[in-house]
XYZ file of C-alpha atoms in Angstrom:
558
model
C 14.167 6.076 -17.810
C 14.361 4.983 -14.093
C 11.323 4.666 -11.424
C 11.788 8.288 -10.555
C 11.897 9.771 -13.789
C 8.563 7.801 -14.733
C 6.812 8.704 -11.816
C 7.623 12.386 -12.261
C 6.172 11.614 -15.941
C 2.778 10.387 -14.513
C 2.333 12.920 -12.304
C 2.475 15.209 -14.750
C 0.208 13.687 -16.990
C -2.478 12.981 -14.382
C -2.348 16.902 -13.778
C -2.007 17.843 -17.239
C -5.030 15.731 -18.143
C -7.477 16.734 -15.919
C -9.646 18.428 -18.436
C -9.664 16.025 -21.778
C -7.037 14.569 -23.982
C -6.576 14.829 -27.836
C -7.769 11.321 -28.124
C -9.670 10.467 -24.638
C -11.746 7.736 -26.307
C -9.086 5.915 -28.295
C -6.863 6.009 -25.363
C -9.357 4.323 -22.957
C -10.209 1.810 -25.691
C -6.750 1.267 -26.136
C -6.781 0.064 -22.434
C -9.678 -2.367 -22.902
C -8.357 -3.732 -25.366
C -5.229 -4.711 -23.147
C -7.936 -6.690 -20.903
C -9.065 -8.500 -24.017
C -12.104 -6.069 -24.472
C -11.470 -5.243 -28.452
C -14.780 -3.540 -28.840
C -17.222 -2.138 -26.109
C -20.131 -2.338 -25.458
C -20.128 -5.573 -28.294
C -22.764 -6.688 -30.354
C -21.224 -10.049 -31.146
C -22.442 -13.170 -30.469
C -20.451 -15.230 -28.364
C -20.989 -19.662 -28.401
C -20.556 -19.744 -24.556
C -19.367 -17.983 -21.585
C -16.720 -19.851 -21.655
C -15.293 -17.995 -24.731
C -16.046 -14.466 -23.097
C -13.871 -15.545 -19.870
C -11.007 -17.341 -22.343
C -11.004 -13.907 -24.383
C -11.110 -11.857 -21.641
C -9.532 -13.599 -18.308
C -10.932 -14.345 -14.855
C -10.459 -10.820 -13.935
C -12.299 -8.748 -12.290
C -15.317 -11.224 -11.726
C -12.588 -12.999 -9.278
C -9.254 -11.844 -7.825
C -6.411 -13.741 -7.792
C -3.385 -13.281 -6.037
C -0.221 -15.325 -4.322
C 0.112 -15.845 -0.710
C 2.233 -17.766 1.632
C 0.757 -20.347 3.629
C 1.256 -19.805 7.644
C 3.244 -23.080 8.364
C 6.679 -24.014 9.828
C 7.443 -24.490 5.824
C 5.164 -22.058 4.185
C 5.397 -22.366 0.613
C 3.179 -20.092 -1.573
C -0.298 -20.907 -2.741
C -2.627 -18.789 -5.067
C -5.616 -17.573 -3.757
C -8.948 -17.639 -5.677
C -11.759 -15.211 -4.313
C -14.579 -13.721 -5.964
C -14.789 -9.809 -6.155
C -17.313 -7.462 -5.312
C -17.703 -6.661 -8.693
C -20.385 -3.305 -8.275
C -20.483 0.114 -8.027
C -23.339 0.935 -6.028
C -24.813 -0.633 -2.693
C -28.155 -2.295 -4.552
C -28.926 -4.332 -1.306
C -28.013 -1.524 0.988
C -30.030 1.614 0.321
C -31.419 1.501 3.964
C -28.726 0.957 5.472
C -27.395 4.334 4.063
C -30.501 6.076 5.070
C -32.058 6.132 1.828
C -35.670 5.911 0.767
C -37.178 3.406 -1.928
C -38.039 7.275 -3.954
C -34.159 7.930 -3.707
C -32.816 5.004 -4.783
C -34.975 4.805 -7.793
C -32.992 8.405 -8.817
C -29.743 7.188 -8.203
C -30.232 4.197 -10.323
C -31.817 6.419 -13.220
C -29.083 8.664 -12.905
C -26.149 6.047 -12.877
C -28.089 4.376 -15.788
C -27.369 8.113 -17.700
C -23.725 7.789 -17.204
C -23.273 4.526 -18.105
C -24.743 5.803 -21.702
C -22.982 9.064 -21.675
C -19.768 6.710 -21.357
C -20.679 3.995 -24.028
C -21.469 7.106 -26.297
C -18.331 8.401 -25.388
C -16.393 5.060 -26.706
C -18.855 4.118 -29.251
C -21.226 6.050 -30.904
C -22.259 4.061 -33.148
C -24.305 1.978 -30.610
C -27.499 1.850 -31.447
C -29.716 0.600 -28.382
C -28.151 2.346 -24.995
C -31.129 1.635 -23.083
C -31.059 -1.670 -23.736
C -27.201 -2.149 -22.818
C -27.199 0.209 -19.562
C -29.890 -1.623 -18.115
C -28.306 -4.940 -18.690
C -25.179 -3.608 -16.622
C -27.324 -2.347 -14.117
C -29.104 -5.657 -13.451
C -25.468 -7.673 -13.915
C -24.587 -5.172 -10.679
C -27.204 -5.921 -8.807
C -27.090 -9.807 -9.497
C -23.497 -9.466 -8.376
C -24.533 -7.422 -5.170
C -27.081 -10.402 -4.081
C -24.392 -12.704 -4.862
C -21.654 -11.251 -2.719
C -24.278 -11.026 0.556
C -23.348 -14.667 0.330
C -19.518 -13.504 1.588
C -21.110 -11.385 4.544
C -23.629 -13.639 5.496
C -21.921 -16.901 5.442
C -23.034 -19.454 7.961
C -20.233 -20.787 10.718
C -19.544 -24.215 9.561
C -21.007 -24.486 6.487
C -18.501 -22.390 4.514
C -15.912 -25.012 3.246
C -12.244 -23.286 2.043
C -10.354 -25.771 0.512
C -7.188 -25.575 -0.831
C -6.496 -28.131 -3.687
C -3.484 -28.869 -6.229
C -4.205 -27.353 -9.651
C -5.206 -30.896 -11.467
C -8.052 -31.324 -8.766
C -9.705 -27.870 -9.121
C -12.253 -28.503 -11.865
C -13.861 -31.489 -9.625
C -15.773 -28.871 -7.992
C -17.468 -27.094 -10.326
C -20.561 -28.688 -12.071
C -20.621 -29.025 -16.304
C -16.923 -28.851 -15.876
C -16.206 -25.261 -15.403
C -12.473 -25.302 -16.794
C -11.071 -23.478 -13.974
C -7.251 -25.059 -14.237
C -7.180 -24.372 -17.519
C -8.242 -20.917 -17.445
C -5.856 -20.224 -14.231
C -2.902 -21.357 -16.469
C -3.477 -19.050 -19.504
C -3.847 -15.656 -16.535
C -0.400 -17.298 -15.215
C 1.190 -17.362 -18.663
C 0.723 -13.405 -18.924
C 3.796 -13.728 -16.628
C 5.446 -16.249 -18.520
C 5.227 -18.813 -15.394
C 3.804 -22.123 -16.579
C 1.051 -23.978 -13.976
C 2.247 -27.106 -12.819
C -0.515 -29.885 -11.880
C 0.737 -29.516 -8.395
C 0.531 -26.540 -7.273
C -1.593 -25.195 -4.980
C -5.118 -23.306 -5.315
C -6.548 -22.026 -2.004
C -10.480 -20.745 -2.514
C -11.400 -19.150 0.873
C -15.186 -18.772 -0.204
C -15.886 -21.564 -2.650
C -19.788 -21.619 -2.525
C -19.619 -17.886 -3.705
C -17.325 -18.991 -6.267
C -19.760 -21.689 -7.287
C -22.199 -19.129 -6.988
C -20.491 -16.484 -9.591
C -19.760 -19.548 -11.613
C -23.221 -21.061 -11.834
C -24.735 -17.151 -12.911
C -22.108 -16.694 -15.443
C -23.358 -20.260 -17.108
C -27.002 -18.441 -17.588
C -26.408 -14.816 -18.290
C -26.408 -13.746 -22.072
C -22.565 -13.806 -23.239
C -23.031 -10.539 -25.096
C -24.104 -9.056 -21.613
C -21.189 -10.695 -19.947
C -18.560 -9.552 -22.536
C -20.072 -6.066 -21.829
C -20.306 -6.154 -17.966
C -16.681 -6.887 -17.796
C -15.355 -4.041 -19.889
C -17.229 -1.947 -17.477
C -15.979 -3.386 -14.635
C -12.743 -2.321 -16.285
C -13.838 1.084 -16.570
C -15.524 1.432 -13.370
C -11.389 0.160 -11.919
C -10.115 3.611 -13.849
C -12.863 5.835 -13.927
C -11.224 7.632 -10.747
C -8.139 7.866 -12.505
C -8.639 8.982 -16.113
C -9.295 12.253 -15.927
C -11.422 13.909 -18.818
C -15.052 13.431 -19.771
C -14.462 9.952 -17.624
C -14.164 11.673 -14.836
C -16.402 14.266 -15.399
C -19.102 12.161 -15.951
C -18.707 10.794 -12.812
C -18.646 13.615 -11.036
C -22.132 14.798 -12.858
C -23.309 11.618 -11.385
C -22.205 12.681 -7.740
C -23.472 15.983 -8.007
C -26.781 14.918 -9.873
C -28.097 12.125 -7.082
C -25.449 13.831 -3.817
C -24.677 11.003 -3.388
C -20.787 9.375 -3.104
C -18.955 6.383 -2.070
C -15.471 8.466 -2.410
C -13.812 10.992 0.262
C -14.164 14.081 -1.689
C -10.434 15.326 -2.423
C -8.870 17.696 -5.298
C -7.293 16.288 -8.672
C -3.392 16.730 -6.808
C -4.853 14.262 -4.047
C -6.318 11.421 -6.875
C -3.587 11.730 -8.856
C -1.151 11.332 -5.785
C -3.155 8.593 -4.247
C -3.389 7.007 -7.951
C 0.679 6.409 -8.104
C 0.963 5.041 -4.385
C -1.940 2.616 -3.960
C -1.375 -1.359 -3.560
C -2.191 -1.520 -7.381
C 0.690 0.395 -8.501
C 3.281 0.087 -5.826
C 5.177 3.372 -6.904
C 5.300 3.964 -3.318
C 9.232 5.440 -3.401
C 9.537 7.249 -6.430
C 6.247 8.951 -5.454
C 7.800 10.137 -2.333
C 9.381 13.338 -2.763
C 5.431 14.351 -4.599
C 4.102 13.827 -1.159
C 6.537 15.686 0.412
C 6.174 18.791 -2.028
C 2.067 18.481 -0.990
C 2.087 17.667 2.360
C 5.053 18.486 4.610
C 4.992 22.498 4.604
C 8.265 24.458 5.042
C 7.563 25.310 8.695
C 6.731 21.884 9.592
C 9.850 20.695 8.126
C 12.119 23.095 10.369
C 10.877 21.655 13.026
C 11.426 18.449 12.081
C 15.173 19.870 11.930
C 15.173 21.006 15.438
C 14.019 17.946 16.669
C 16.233 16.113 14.824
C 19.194 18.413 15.399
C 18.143 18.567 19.619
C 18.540 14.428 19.998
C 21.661 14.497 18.178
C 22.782 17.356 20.744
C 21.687 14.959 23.751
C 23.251 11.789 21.637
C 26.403 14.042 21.698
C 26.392 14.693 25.627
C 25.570 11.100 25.821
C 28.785 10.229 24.291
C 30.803 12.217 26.195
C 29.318 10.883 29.509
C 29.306 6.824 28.831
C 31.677 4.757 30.490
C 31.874 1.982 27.869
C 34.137 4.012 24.985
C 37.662 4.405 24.596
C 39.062 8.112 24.667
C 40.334 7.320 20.732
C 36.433 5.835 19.782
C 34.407 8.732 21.076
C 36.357 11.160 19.760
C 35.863 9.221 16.458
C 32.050 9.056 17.410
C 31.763 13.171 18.285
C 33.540 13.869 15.214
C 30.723 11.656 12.833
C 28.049 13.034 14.652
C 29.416 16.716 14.024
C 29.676 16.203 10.244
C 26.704 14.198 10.046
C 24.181 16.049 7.584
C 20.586 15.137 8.407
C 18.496 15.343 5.689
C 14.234 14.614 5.463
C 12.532 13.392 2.704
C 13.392 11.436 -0.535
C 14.272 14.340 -2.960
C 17.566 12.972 -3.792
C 16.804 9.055 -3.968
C 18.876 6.807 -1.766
C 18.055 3.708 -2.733
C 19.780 1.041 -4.942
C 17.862 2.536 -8.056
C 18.942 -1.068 -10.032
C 17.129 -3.024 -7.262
C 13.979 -0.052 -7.446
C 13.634 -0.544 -11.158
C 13.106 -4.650 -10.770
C 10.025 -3.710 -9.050
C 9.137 -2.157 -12.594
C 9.887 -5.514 -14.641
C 6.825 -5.241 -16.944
C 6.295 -1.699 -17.238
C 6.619 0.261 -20.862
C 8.776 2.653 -19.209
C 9.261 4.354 -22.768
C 5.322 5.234 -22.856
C 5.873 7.276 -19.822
C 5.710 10.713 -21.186
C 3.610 14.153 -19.979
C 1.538 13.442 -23.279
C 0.751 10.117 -23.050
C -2.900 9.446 -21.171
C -2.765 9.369 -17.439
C -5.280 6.248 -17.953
C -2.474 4.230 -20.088
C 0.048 4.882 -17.516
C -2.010 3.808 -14.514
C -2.833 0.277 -16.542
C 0.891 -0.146 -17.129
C 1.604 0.185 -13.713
C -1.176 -2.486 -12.584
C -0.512 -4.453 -15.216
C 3.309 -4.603 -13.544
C 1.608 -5.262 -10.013
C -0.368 -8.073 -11.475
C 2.254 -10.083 -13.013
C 5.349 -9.309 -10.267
C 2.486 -10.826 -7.970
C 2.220 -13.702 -10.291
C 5.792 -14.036 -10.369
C 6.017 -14.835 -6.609
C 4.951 -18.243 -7.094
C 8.404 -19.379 -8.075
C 10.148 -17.578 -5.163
C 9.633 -17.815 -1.428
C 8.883 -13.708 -0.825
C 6.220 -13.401 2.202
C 4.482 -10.414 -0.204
C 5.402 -7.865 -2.778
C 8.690 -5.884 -1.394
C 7.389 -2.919 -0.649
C 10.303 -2.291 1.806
C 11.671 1.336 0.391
C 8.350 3.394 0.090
C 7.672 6.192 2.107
C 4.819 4.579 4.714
C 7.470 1.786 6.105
C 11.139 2.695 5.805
C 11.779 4.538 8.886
C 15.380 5.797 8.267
C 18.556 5.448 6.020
C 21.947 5.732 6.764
C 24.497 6.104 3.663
C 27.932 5.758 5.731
C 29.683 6.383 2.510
C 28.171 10.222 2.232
C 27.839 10.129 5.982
C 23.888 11.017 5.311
C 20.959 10.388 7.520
C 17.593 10.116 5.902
C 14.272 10.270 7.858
C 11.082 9.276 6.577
C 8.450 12.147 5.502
C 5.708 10.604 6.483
C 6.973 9.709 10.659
C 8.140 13.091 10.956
C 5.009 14.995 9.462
C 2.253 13.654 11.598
C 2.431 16.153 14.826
C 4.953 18.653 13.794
C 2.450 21.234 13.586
C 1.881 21.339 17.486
C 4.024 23.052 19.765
C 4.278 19.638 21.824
C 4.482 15.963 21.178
C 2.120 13.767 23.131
C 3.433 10.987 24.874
C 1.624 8.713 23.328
C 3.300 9.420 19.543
C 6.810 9.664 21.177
C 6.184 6.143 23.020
C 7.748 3.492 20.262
C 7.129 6.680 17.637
C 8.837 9.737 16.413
C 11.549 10.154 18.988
C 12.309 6.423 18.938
C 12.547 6.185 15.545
C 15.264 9.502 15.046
C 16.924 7.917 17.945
C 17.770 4.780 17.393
C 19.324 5.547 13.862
C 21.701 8.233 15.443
C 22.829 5.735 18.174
C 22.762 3.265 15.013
C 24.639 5.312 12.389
C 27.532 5.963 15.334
C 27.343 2.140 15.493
C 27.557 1.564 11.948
C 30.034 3.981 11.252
C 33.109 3.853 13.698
C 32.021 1.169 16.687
C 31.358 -2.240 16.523
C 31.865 -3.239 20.131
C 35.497 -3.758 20.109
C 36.626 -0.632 18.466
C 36.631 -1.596 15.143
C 35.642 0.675 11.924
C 32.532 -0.322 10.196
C 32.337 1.854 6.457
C 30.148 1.836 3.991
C 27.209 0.368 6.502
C 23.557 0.451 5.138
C 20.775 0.133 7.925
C 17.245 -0.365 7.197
C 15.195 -0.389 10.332
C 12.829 -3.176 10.382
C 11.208 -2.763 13.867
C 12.594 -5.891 15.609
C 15.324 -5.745 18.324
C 16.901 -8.980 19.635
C 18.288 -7.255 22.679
C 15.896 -5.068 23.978
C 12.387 -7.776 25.243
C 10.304 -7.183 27.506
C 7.679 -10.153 28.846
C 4.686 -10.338 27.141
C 1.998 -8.888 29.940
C 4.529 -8.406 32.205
C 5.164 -5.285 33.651
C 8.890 -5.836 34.188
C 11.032 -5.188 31.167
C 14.213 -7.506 30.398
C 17.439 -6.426 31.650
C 20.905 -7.173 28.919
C 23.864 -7.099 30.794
C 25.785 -4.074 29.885
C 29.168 -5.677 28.754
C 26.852 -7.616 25.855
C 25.799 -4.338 24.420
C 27.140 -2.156 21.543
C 26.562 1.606 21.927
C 23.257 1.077 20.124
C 21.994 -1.582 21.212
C 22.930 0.085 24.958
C 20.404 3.415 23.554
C 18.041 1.269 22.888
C 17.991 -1.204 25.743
C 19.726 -0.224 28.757
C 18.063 2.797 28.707
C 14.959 1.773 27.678
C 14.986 -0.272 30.871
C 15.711 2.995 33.067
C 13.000 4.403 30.813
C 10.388 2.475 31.185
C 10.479 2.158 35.264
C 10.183 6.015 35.043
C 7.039 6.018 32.916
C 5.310 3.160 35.408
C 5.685 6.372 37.969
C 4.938 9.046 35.373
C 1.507 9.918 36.517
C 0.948 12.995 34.475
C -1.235 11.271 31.518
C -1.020 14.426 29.737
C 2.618 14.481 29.588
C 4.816 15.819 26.430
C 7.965 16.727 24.690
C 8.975 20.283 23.627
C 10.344 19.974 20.029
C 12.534 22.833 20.346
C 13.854 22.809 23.878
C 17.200 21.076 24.866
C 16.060 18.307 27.254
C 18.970 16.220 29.474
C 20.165 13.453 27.427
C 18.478 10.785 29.755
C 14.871 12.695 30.161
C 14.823 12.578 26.175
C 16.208 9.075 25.687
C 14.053 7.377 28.698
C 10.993 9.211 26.586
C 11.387 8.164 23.692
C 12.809 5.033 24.371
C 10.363 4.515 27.463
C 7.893 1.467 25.976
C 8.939 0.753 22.843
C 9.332 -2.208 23.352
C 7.732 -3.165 26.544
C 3.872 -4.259 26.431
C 4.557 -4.071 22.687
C 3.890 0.073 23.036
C 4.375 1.694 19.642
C 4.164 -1.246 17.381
C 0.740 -2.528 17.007
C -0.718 -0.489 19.251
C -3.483 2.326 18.823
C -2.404 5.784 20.882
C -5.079 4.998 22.813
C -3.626 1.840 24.493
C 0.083 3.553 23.913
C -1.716 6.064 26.282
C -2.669 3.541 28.738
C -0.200 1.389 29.003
């Protein structure tokens, strides 16, 4: 089973399961027991703290993740932080307009949940009172304790960043942090070594979590984290879970999530940071979201530039009579397609991104709740594995949100991205302000590209079997930072894309300094001249940074 095929699987699952499943309570206690929670809520006595947090890991009291340091030599450090590990605003209630009255509901109604859910796992428990409002105070203890990361006090916050074998000097009665750090990194099957490095950007709220878990009951602790645990999939689960929550919502009206249907959470559940099933999940956003009209206009917009690209062609004085014939022929055949229902990436390299997933678990059966843990469980430890390699972050270079376009040379296929073409398609016109360094720019470039990549290399020699990735940087087309006058290549330096998306762009952007019509736009279905729709959407891509990390207000602007 690939990363498509098990996507497809937990899709249907999470929509299958939306009322209950056959087993809902073993299933989610199957799950807590994968965190080390083998009964909840627990009635055993534990010596210390320090044997809930060996039993059960760090997480989620703190997060821990791998990051590169930003040096000429950055090497990669693991980052310590404490999490906001609550549900509810406890400090806040004013601040979101409620009354002392109101608050006082809320917390008796979340306090009903909570049992509802321990009854659900265990009903065998015999004081619920007594356990709900020991969560509910654990909460609120953590709420007061994380003010401590919003109100921290310019320069005397210290974030020090320390080898491995020097952590445990910090913490009083000799808080075993290295050792406890080692035995989350061996889930991974990477062993700590004494000098690597342990960056904790707010250590006195560390201290801070550290110091309250020393005095809290160990019971109470063993029992807060299994619902943090719970509170993590509660969104996800589907079934009385869920529907407990949503009693909760309806009960108090109040919510700290956008309301959306069971497609949207389930959706949302398969492409977030924490599961990273961003391209096999592709084609599922593309069913939801990118409607059948919208997508023929995507066509005619496409199918218009490639027109003008044509024209282009014909026009430039740079090509030999034997290479643009070559060049009009490719474009000709070229079959444009949108969306990711037929998957174009290297589906071996895809799957690596799935390392520690149960891939065989994946079925329309098996709990949405199971499949959602396996799939952070596989984000947690391919994060962990990035200590022993130089990546800047987890790759998440072939999902949906970043790869722009895809050109298969061998199939003569041109992919564009779902989610750059949906945004304004519903609009008769583009504004300027999306076309600047957006849409147009984008479909653009990887026609002038795929020509490139295909049959011209600058000297007339066939490139096959090309695979371009755009990655937003150009090395030919600069413009001064906070200068208004764009770089000028000199033309004989340029390959037919490069002279798209520079030489132009220079023409481009002199016209937009004069364009004084702020309201100006591009019909999607109307044949423009080749250089009026190039100088568009070519016009500041580059130039005062337009398009990149800009909002459309600036893009607008400037």
């Amino acid at each position: 089973m690939n990363a498509t095929d098990m996507v497809k699987a937990a899709y249907r699952s999470c929509l299958g399961h939306y009322g209950y499943y056959d087993d809902e309570a073993a299933a989610i206690r199957r799950v807590l027991k994968n965190h080390g929670i083998y009964e909840w809520p627990s009635t055993k006595t534990f010596r210390s703290y320090l044997d809930v947090l060996k039993i059960t890991g760090l997480q989620p009291l703190f997060g821990i993740e791998v990051t590169k340091t930003k040096q000429k030599f950055p090497t990669n450090i693991i980052e310590l932080t404490t999490a906001s590990s609550y549900a509810l605003p406890w400090r806040e209630w004013p601040n979101y307009g409620i009354g002392k009255r109101r608050a006082m509901k809320i917390e008796t109604e979340y306090k009903y949940m909570i049992k509802n859910i321990i009854l659900l796992l265990n009903n065998k428990v015999q004081d619920l009172e007594t356990t709900a409002r020991s969560i509910i105070s654990m909460e609120k203890a953590m709420a007061k304790l994380d003010e401590m990361r919003r109100d921290r006090v310019s320069g005397f916050w210290t974030e020090p960043t320390l080898s491995v074998s020097d952590l445990n000097t910090l913490f009083k009665n000799g808080f075993p942090l290295s050792t406890l750090l080692k035995s989350h990194f061996k889930k991974a099957n990477i062993t700590l070594k004494s000098t690597d490095r342990v960056h904790l950007p707010f250590l006195h709220l560390t201290r801070a979590v550290v110091n309250w878990t020393e005095l809290v009951n160990s019971t109470d602790l063993y029992n807060f984290i299994g619902w943090l645990w719970i509170l993590r999939y509660i969104n996800v689960a589907g079934g009385q879970l869920t529907q407990y929550f949503e009693e909760f919502e309806e009960n108090t009206q109040f919510s700290l999530r956008d309301p959306k249907d069971w497609q949207d959470v389930c959706l949302d559940a398969l492409v977030t940071d924490e599961t990273t099933m961003y391209a096999p999940a592709a084609y599922l956003y593309l069913e939801k979201y990118f409607t059948p009209g919208e997508k023929v206009k995507a066509f005619n917009m496409v199918r218009n530039i490639a027109t003008q690209l044509t024209t282009l062609v014909n026009e430039n004085p740079w090509m030999n009579t034997r290479a643009r014939e070559r060049v009009r022929e490719q474009i000709k055949k070229l079959i444009f397609r949108i969306g990711y229902d037929d998957f174009f990436v290297n589906m071996n390299y895809l799957n690596t991104l799935y390392t520690f997933v149960n891939k065989t678990s994946f079925h329309q059966e098996t709990p949405f709740i199971k499949i959602y843990y396996e799939l952070h469980r596989n984000q947690e430890l391919k994060f962990m594995n990035m200590l022993n390699t130089r990546e800047y972050k987890y790759d998440y270079r072939f999902g949906p949100f970043l790869t722009h376009g895809y050109y298969d040379a061998h199939r003569n296929i041109l992919i564009f991205q779902a989610a750059a073409l949906q945004g304004r398609l519903s609009e008769e016109t583009i504004p300027k302000s999306y076309i600047y360094g957006g849409l147009g720019a984008t479909v653009a470039f990887h026609l002038a590209r795929t020509v490139e990549a295909t049959y011209w290399d600058g000297n007339g020699t066939s490139v096959t079997g090309a695979r371009f990735v755009w990655d937003g940087i150009s090395v030919d087309s600069q413009c001064r930072y906070g200068n208004t006058k764009p770089v000028e290549v000199k033309m004989e330096e340029l390959s037919f894309a490069a002279y798209v998306e520079s030489h132009l762009a220079f023409k481009a952007y002199k016209s937009a300094l004069n364009d004084t019509n702020v309201e100006y736009t591009l019909p999607i279905d109307t044949a423009l001249t080749p250089e009026k729709l190039f100088f568009a959407t070519f016009g500041q891509r580059y130039c005062k940074g337009a398009g990149l990390g800009f909002s459309a207000e600036e893009r607008e602007n400037g």
